[in-house]
Amino acid sequence: MTDKKIGINLTRHIYEKQKEHPGATGELTGILNQLAFAAKIVSREVNKAGLVEILGLTGEKNVQGEEVQKLDDFANEVFLHILGKSGHFCVMATEEDADIIPVPNGYGRGHYSVALDPLDGSSNIDVNVNIGTIFSIHRRVSEGDDGCGADLMQPGRDLVAAGYVVYGSSTMLVMSTGNGVHGFTLDPSVGEFLESHTDIRIPEKGKTYSINEGNYPYWSTGVREYIDYLKQKNPESGRPYGARYIGSMVADMHRTLLKGGIFMYPADLKDPEKPQGKLRLLYECSPMAYLCEQAGGAASTGRGAVLDVTPVDLHQRVPFFAGSVHDVREVEEFIAKYD
Ligand code: FDP
């Protein structure tokens, strides 16, 4: 029998990567297994969402002032329950909770912190469009028993692992532990994530741009000039670019990782309360930036690497431009020139 016939599951993949690091304790393997388990539970619920009473709003608003969907709530509970009791973490944070989340008593504290967007792209839930989970894992920096905010508020450069799960035409887990980016597709018949995309590399230059263009009047001059430029006819440089925007960060980034191009959520003047754009640093931009760089791409705030931003707030937002190196450098040039 060959690996090709049976497939390599996530556990074996992580185990084999771990063997390349003699000092590894196996804790990261345990973490990724628990994340995969939680993702399977959420995937099961997403797949039958139209059939059971789980579509729609809870009637509450989250810390960001956004309407909470029932599936948002469910995914948040599943991930916190499973990860909180895994013994691997000292503290957690999610998009749904204003403050850091302590690990429940009686389950031990581990050497890591985790920040999560349990269900990203919530506005797409009710219309059966891809949604996802994003996770980022840092090694704890505090001492003592319980972890604290400092364990979470670390630059993306110090991540030890990050990834996402996309619940789409199939459920995929894409992650990196600092050795490239690898993708695993859930085989529902055996209930395992099987390796399907080894060492994902982002093409150096893309053909598509991905942005909510309805926000055009609210962008800076640099961003508007860049988008106008992408739409000009210039076959030698591959323009005009095609447009692709799902409005679900995980799905848009998944396409960008596999096919190249650029995904953007710039700062805009639409909402004075969100002058830095919409996407959150800790559990959206940092982990996606980590994956981009691990796949040979780039991720920028427009003025520097996202991974170099030191967080000052748990739910901080940053402008985000990520994907093919050529395209990210080009938007940076426009921003430097016009803004
Ligand atoms: P959503 O509001 O549906 O949860 O950060 C959340 C997010 O989706 C991202 O997944 C997505 O890229 C972005 O917001 C979409 O925002 P716009 O609706 O403003 O385009």
CSV table of C-alpha atoms and ligand atoms in Angstrom, one decimal:
chain,number,residue,atom,x,y,z
A,1,MET,CA,0.0,0.0,0.0
A,2,THR,CA,1.2,3.5,-0.8
A,3,ASP,CA,0.7,6.8,1.1
A,4,LYS,CA,-1.0,8.0,-2.0
A,5,LYS,CA,-3.7,5.3,-1.8
A,6,ILE,CA,-4.4,5.7,1.9
A,7,GLY,CA,-3.4,9.4,2.5
A,8,ILE,CA,-1.4,11.0,5.2
A,9,ASN,CA,-3.5,12.4,8.0
A,10,LEU,CA,-2.8,15.6,9.9
A,11,THR,CA,-1.5,13.7,13.0
A,12,ARG,CA,1.2,11.9,11.0
A,13,HIS,CA,2.1,15.0,9.1
A,14,ILE,CA,2.7,17.0,12.3
A,15,TYR,CA,4.5,14.0,13.9
A,16,GLU,CA,6.9,13.8,11.0
A,17,LYS,CA,7.6,17.5,11.0
A,18,GLN,CA,8.2,17.3,14.7
A,19,LYS,CA,10.9,14.7,14.2
A,20,GLU,CA,12.8,17.3,12.3
A,21,HIS,CA,13.0,19.3,15.6
A,22,PRO,CA,14.7,17.1,18.2
A,23,GLY,CA,13.8,19.2,21.2
A,24,ALA,CA,10.0,19.2,20.4
A,25,THR,CA,7.7,18.1,23.2
A,26,GLY,CA,4.7,17.1,21.2
A,27,GLU,CA,2.6,19.9,22.6
A,28,LEU,CA,2.1,21.5,19.3
A,29,THR,CA,1.0,18.2,17.8
A,30,GLY,CA,-1.6,18.0,20.6
A,31,ILE,CA,-2.8,21.5,19.9
A,32,LEU,CA,-3.3,21.0,16.2
A,33,ASN,CA,-5.1,17.8,16.9
A,34,GLN,CA,-7.5,19.5,19.2
A,35,LEU,CA,-8.0,22.4,16.7
A,36,ALA,CA,-8.8,19.8,14.0
A,37,PHE,CA,-11.3,18.1,16.3
A,38,ALA,CA,-13.1,21.3,17.0
A,39,ALA,CA,-13.1,22.1,13.3
A,40,LYS,CA,-14.7,18.8,12.5
A,41,ILE,CA,-17.5,19.5,15.0
A,42,VAL,CA,-18.1,23.0,13.5
A,43,SER,CA,-17.9,21.6,10.0
A,44,ARG,CA,-20.6,19.1,10.8
A,45,GLU,CA,-22.9,21.8,12.0
A,46,VAL,CA,-22.1,24.1,9.0
A,47,ASN,CA,-22.9,21.3,6.6
A,48,LYS,CA,-26.4,20.8,8.0
A,49,ALA,CA,-27.0,24.5,8.8
A,50,GLY,CA,-30.0,24.9,6.5
A,51,LEU,CA,-31.7,21.8,8.0
A,52,VAL,CA,-31.6,22.6,11.7
A,53,GLU,CA,-32.5,25.6,13.8
A,54,ILE,CA,-29.0,27.2,13.6
A,55,LEU,CA,-29.3,29.8,10.9
A,56,GLY,CA,-30.0,33.4,11.8
A,57,LEU,CA,-29.1,35.8,14.5
A,58,THR,CA,-29.0,35.3,18.3
A,59,GLY,CA,-30.3,38.8,18.8
A,60,GLU,CA,-27.1,39.9,20.5
A,61,LYS,CA,-24.2,42.1,19.4
A,62,ASN,CA,-20.5,41.1,20.0
A,63,VAL,CA,-17.7,43.2,21.4
A,64,GLN,CA,-17.2,44.7,17.9
A,65,GLY,CA,-20.9,45.9,17.8
A,66,GLU,CA,-21.7,43.3,15.1
A,67,GLU,CA,-24.8,41.1,15.1
A,68,VAL,CA,-24.0,37.6,16.4
A,69,GLN,CA,-25.2,34.7,14.3
A,70,LYS,CA,-26.2,31.5,16.0
A,71,LEU,CA,-23.4,29.6,14.2
A,72,ASP,CA,-20.9,32.2,15.4
A,73,ASP,CA,-21.9,31.5,19.0
A,74,PHE,CA,-21.8,27.8,18.5
A,75,ALA,CA,-18.3,27.8,16.9
A,76,ASN,CA,-17.0,30.1,19.7
A,77,GLU,CA,-18.3,27.7,22.3
A,78,VAL,CA,-16.9,24.6,20.6
A,79,PHE,CA,-13.4,26.0,20.2
A,80,LEU,CA,-13.3,27.4,23.7
A,81,HIS,CA,-14.6,24.2,25.2
A,82,ILE,CA,-12.2,22.0,23.4
A,83,LEU,CA,-9.1,24.2,23.5
A,84,GLY,CA,-9.7,25.4,27.1
A,85,LYS,CA,-9.7,21.8,28.4
A,86,SER,CA,-6.8,20.6,26.3
A,87,GLY,CA,-4.2,21.5,28.9
A,88,HIS,CA,-2.1,23.2,26.2
A,89,PHE,CA,-3.0,26.8,26.8
A,90,CYS,CA,-2.6,29.4,29.5
A,91,VAL,CA,-5.0,32.0,28.1
A,92,MET,CA,-7.3,32.4,25.1
A,93,ALA,CA,-9.0,35.3,23.1
A,94,THR,CA,-11.7,35.3,20.5
A,95,GLU,CA,-13.4,37.8,18.3
A,96,GLU,CA,-16.6,37.3,20.3
A,97,ASP,CA,-15.3,38.2,23.8
A,98,ALA,CA,-14.1,41.6,24.9
A,99,ASP,CA,-11.5,40.4,27.3
A,100,ILE,CA,-8.9,37.6,27.5
A,101,ILE,CA,-10.5,34.3,28.3
A,102,PRO,CA,-8.9,32.3,31.2
A,103,VAL,CA,-8.5,28.6,30.9
A,104,PRO,CA,-11.2,26.7,33.1
A,105,ASN,CA,-10.0,25.5,36.4
A,106,GLY,CA,-9.0,21.9,36.8
A,107,TYR,CA,-7.7,21.4,33.3
A,108,GLY,CA,-4.0,22.5,33.6
A,109,ARG,CA,-2.2,25.3,32.0
A,110,GLY,CA,0.1,24.9,29.0
A,111,HIS,CA,2.9,26.8,27.4
A,112,TYR,CA,0.8,28.5,24.7
A,113,SER,CA,-1.8,31.2,24.0
A,114,VAL,CA,-4.4,31.1,21.3
A,115,ALA,CA,-6.3,33.9,19.5
A,116,LEU,CA,-9.2,32.8,17.4
A,117,ASP,CA,-11.8,34.1,15.0
A,118,PRO,CA,-14.2,31.1,15.5
A,119,LEU,CA,-16.4,31.9,12.5
A,120,ASP,CA,-15.1,34.4,10.1
A,121,GLY,CA,-17.3,35.8,7.3
A,122,SER,CA,-20.5,35.5,9.4
A,123,SER,CA,-22.5,37.7,7.0
A,124,ASN,CA,-22.2,34.8,4.5
A,125,ILE,CA,-23.6,32.1,6.8
A,126,ASP,CA,-27.2,32.4,5.8
A,127,VAL,CA,-26.5,32.4,2.1
A,128,ASN,CA,-24.4,29.2,2.0
A,129,VAL,CA,-21.1,31.0,1.0
A,130,ASN,CA,-17.8,29.8,2.4
A,131,ILE,CA,-16.9,30.8,5.9
A,132,GLY,CA,-14.0,29.8,8.1
A,133,THR,CA,-12.1,29.7,11.4
A,134,ILE,CA,-8.7,31.5,11.9
A,135,PHE,CA,-6.3,30.6,14.6
A,136,SER,CA,-3.0,31.9,15.8
A,137,ILE,CA,-0.7,30.4,18.5
A,138,HIS,CA,2.1,32.1,20.5
A,139,ARG,CA,4.4,30.6,23.1
A,140,ARG,CA,3.5,32.1,26.5
A,141,VAL,CA,5.8,34.9,27.8
A,142,SER,CA,4.4,35.3,31.3
A,143,GLU,CA,5.3,33.3,34.3
A,144,GLY,CA,3.1,31.8,37.0
A,145,ASP,CA,-0.1,29.8,36.6
A,146,ASP,CA,-2.7,31.8,34.7
A,147,GLY,CA,-1.7,33.5,31.5
A,148,CYS,CA,-2.3,37.1,30.7
A,149,GLY,CA,-2.8,39.7,27.9
A,150,ALA,CA,0.9,39.8,27.2
A,151,ASP,CA,0.8,36.1,26.2
A,152,LEU,CA,-1.6,37.1,23.4
A,153,MET,CA,-0.4,40.6,22.4
A,154,GLN,CA,2.7,39.5,20.6
A,155,PRO,CA,3.8,40.4,17.1
A,156,GLY,CA,3.0,37.9,14.3
A,157,ARG,CA,6.7,37.5,13.8
A,158,ASP,CA,6.7,35.5,17.0
A,159,LEU,CA,3.9,33.1,16.1
A,160,VAL,CA,4.7,29.4,16.5
A,161,ALA,CA,1.7,28.2,14.4
A,162,ALA,CA,-1.2,29.7,12.6
A,163,GLY,CA,-3.8,28.6,10.1
A,164,TYR,CA,-7.4,28.5,9.1
A,165,VAL,CA,-10.2,26.1,8.3
A,166,VAL,CA,-12.4,26.9,5.3
A,167,TYR,CA,-15.9,25.4,5.4
A,168,GLY,CA,-16.7,25.3,1.7
A,169,SER,CA,-17.4,22.8,-1.1
A,170,SER,CA,-15.1,20.7,1.1
A,171,THR,CA,-13.7,21.5,4.5
A,172,MET,CA,-10.0,22.3,4.5
A,173,LEU,CA,-7.4,23.0,7.2
A,174,VAL,CA,-4.5,25.1,6.0
A,175,MET,CA,-1.7,25.7,8.5
A,176,SER,CA,2.0,26.4,9.1
A,177,THR,CA,4.2,25.7,12.0
A,178,GLY,CA,7.1,27.6,10.4
A,179,ASN,CA,8.0,25.0,7.8
A,180,GLY,CA,5.9,26.1,4.9
A,181,VAL,CA,2.2,26.0,4.4
A,182,HIS,CA,0.3,22.7,4.1
A,183,GLY,CA,-3.3,22.0,3.4
A,184,PHE,CA,-5.5,19.1,4.6
A,185,THR,CA,-8.9,18.2,3.2
A,186,LEU,CA,-11.5,16.6,5.5
A,187,ASP,CA,-12.5,13.2,4.3
A,188,PRO,CA,-15.9,12.9,5.9
A,189,SER,CA,-16.1,9.1,5.3
A,190,VAL,CA,-13.2,8.5,7.7
A,191,GLY,CA,-13.5,11.7,9.7
A,192,GLU,CA,-9.8,12.7,9.1
A,193,PHE,CA,-8.0,15.7,7.6
A,194,LEU,CA,-5.8,14.2,4.9
A,195,GLU,CA,-2.9,15.9,3.3
A,196,SER,CA,-4.0,17.4,0.0
A,197,HIS,CA,-1.8,20.5,-0.6
A,198,THR,CA,1.9,20.1,0.3
A,199,ASP,CA,4.0,23.2,0.5
A,200,ILE,CA,1.7,25.8,-0.9
A,201,ARG,CA,3.6,28.6,-2.7
A,202,ILE,CA,1.9,31.9,-3.7
A,203,PRO,CA,2.8,32.8,-7.3
A,204,GLU,CA,5.1,35.8,-7.3
A,205,LYS,CA,2.7,37.9,-9.3
A,206,GLY,CA,-1.1,37.5,-9.6
A,207,LYS,CA,-3.9,38.3,-12.1
A,208,THR,CA,-6.7,39.2,-9.7
A,209,TYR,CA,-7.4,41.8,-7.0
A,210,SER,CA,-9.9,41.3,-4.2
A,211,ILE,CA,-11.4,44.2,-2.3
A,212,ASN,CA,-14.8,45.6,-1.4
A,213,GLU,CA,-14.9,48.2,-4.1
A,214,GLY,CA,-18.0,49.8,-2.8
A,215,ASN,CA,-15.8,51.5,-0.3
A,216,TYR,CA,-13.9,53.3,-3.1
A,217,PRO,CA,-15.0,56.8,-2.1
A,218,TYR,CA,-13.7,56.3,1.5
A,219,TRP,CA,-10.2,55.1,0.6
A,220,SER,CA,-7.0,57.2,0.6
A,221,THR,CA,-5.7,58.6,-2.7
A,222,GLY,CA,-2.9,56.0,-2.9
A,223,VAL,CA,-5.4,53.0,-2.7
A,224,ARG,CA,-7.8,54.6,-5.2
A,225,GLU,CA,-4.9,55.3,-7.6
A,226,TYR,CA,-3.7,51.7,-7.2
A,227,ILE,CA,-7.1,50.2,-8.0
A,228,ASP,CA,-7.5,52.5,-11.0
A,229,TYR,CA,-4.1,51.3,-12.2
A,230,LEU,CA,-5.0,47.6,-11.9
A,231,LYS,CA,-8.0,48.3,-14.1
A,232,GLN,CA,-6.0,50.0,-16.9
A,233,LYS,CA,-5.3,48.1,-20.1
A,234,ASN,CA,-1.6,47.2,-20.3
A,235,PRO,CA,-1.2,43.6,-21.6
A,236,GLU,CA,2.7,43.7,-21.0
A,237,SER,CA,2.1,44.0,-17.2
A,238,GLY,CA,-0.9,41.7,-17.2
A,239,ARG,CA,-3.4,44.5,-16.7
A,240,PRO,CA,-6.3,44.8,-16.3
A,241,TYR,CA,-6.5,42.4,-13.4
A,242,GLY,CA,-9.6,40.4,-12.8
A,243,ALA,CA,-11.8,41.1,-9.7
A,244,ARG,CA,-12.7,38.4,-7.2
A,245,TYR,CA,-14.3,39.3,-3.9
A,246,ILE,CA,-16.3,36.8,-1.8
A,247,GLY,CA,-16.4,39.0,1.3
A,248,SER,CA,-15.3,36.2,3.6
A,249,MET,CA,-11.6,36.7,4.5
A,250,VAL,CA,-10.8,33.0,4.8
A,251,ALA,CA,-12.2,32.2,1.4
A,252,ASP,CA,-10.6,35.2,-0.3
A,253,MET,CA,-7.3,34.5,1.3
A,254,HIS,CA,-7.5,30.8,0.4
A,255,ARG,CA,-7.9,31.7,-3.2
A,256,THR,CA,-5.1,34.2,-3.0
A,257,LEU,CA,-2.7,31.7,-1.4
A,258,LEU,CA,-3.4,29.1,-4.1
A,259,LYS,CA,-3.7,31.3,-7.1
A,260,GLY,CA,-1.8,34.5,-6.3
A,261,GLY,CA,-3.0,38.1,-6.7
A,262,ILE,CA,-3.8,40.5,-3.9
A,263,PHE,CA,-6.4,40.6,-1.2
A,264,MET,CA,-7.0,44.0,0.5
A,265,TYR,CA,-8.9,45.6,3.3
A,266,PRO,CA,-7.5,49.1,3.5
A,267,ALA,CA,-8.1,51.8,6.0
A,268,ASP,CA,-11.2,53.9,5.1
A,269,LEU,CA,-13.2,56.8,6.2
A,270,LYS,CA,-16.5,55.1,6.1
A,271,ASP,CA,-16.8,54.6,9.8
A,272,PRO,CA,-15.0,57.1,12.0
A,273,GLU,CA,-14.8,54.4,14.7
A,274,LYS,CA,-12.8,52.1,12.5
A,275,PRO,CA,-10.1,54.4,10.9
A,276,GLN,CA,-7.8,51.4,10.5
A,277,GLY,CA,-10.1,49.4,8.3
A,278,LYS,CA,-12.1,46.4,9.4
A,279,LEU,CA,-9.9,43.4,9.9
A,280,ARG,CA,-8.4,42.5,13.3
A,281,LEU,CA,-4.7,42.1,13.8
A,282,LEU,CA,-4.5,39.3,16.3
A,283,TYR,CA,-6.9,36.7,14.9
A,284,GLU,CA,-7.3,37.8,11.3
A,285,CYS,CA,-4.4,39.7,9.8
A,286,SER,CA,-1.4,38.3,11.8
A,287,PRO,CA,-2.2,34.6,11.1
A,288,MET,CA,-3.0,35.3,7.5
A,289,ALA,CA,0.2,37.3,7.1
A,290,TYR,CA,2.2,34.5,8.7
A,291,LEU,CA,0.8,32.0,6.2
A,292,CYS,CA,1.5,34.4,3.3
A,293,GLU,CA,5.1,34.8,4.2
A,294,GLN,CA,5.5,31.1,4.9
A,295,ALA,CA,4.1,30.5,1.3
A,296,GLY,CA,6.6,33.0,-0.2
A,297,GLY,CA,4.2,35.9,-0.4
A,298,ALA,CA,3.9,39.1,1.5
A,299,ALA,CA,1.4,40.9,3.8
A,300,SER,CA,1.6,44.6,4.6
A,301,THR,CA,-0.3,47.4,6.4
A,302,GLY,CA,0.7,49.5,3.3
A,303,ARG,CA,3.6,50.8,5.3
A,304,GLY,CA,5.4,47.7,6.5
A,305,ALA,CA,5.0,44.1,7.3
A,306,VAL,CA,1.9,43.1,9.2
A,307,LEU,CA,4.1,40.6,11.2
A,308,ASP,CA,6.1,43.4,12.6
A,309,VAL,CA,3.2,45.2,14.2
A,310,THR,CA,3.2,45.0,18.0
A,311,PRO,CA,-0.4,44.8,19.2
A,312,VAL,CA,-1.6,47.4,21.6
A,313,ASP,CA,-5.2,46.2,21.9
A,314,LEU,CA,-6.8,42.8,21.8
A,315,HIS,CA,-9.2,43.7,19.1
A,316,GLN,CA,-7.0,46.2,17.2
A,317,ARG,CA,-7.6,46.6,13.5
A,318,VAL,CA,-5.0,47.2,10.8
A,319,PRO,CA,-5.1,48.0,7.1
A,320,PHE,CA,-4.3,44.7,5.2
A,321,PHE,CA,-2.8,44.0,1.8
A,322,ALA,CA,-1.7,40.4,1.3
A,323,GLY,CA,-0.8,38.0,-1.5
A,324,SER,CA,1.8,37.9,-4.3
A,325,VAL,CA,5.0,39.7,-3.4
A,326,HIS,CA,5.0,41.8,-6.6
A,327,ASP,CA,1.5,43.0,-6.0
A,328,VAL,CA,1.9,43.8,-2.4
A,329,ARG,CA,5.1,45.8,-3.1
A,330,GLU,CA,3.3,47.7,-5.9
A,331,VAL,CA,0.4,48.8,-3.6
A,332,GLU,CA,3.0,49.9,-1.0
A,333,GLU,CA,4.6,52.1,-3.7
A,334,PHE,CA,1.3,53.8,-4.4
A,335,ILE,CA,0.7,54.4,-0.8
A,336,ALA,CA,4.2,55.8,-0.3
A,337,LYS,CA,3.7,58.1,-3.3
A,338,TYR,CA,0.2,59.5,-2.7
A,339,ASP,CA,-0.7,59.2,0.9
B,1,FDP,P1,-17.9,39.3,8.2
B,1,FDP,O1,-18.1,40.8,8.5
B,1,FDP,O2,-18.9,38.8,7.3
B,1,FDP,O3,-17.6,38.5,9.4
B,1,FDP,O4,-13.9,40.4,9.5
B,1,FDP,C1,-15.0,39.9,9.1
B,1,FDP,C2,-15.3,39.9,7.6
B,1,FDP,O5,-16.5,39.3,7.3
B,1,FDP,C3,-14.2,39.2,6.7
B,1,FDP,O6,-14.3,37.8,6.7
B,1,FDP,C4,-14.4,39.8,5.4
B,1,FDP,O7,-13.2,39.8,4.6
B,1,FDP,C5,-14.8,41.2,5.7
B,1,FDP,O8,-15.3,41.2,7.0
B,1,FDP,C6,-15.9,41.7,4.8
B,1,FDP,O9,-16.2,43.0,5.0
B,1,FDP,P2,-17.1,43.9,4.0
B,1,FDP,O10,-18.5,43.4,4.2
B,1,FDP,O11,-16.9,45.3,4.5
B,1,FDP,O12,-16.6,43.7,2.6
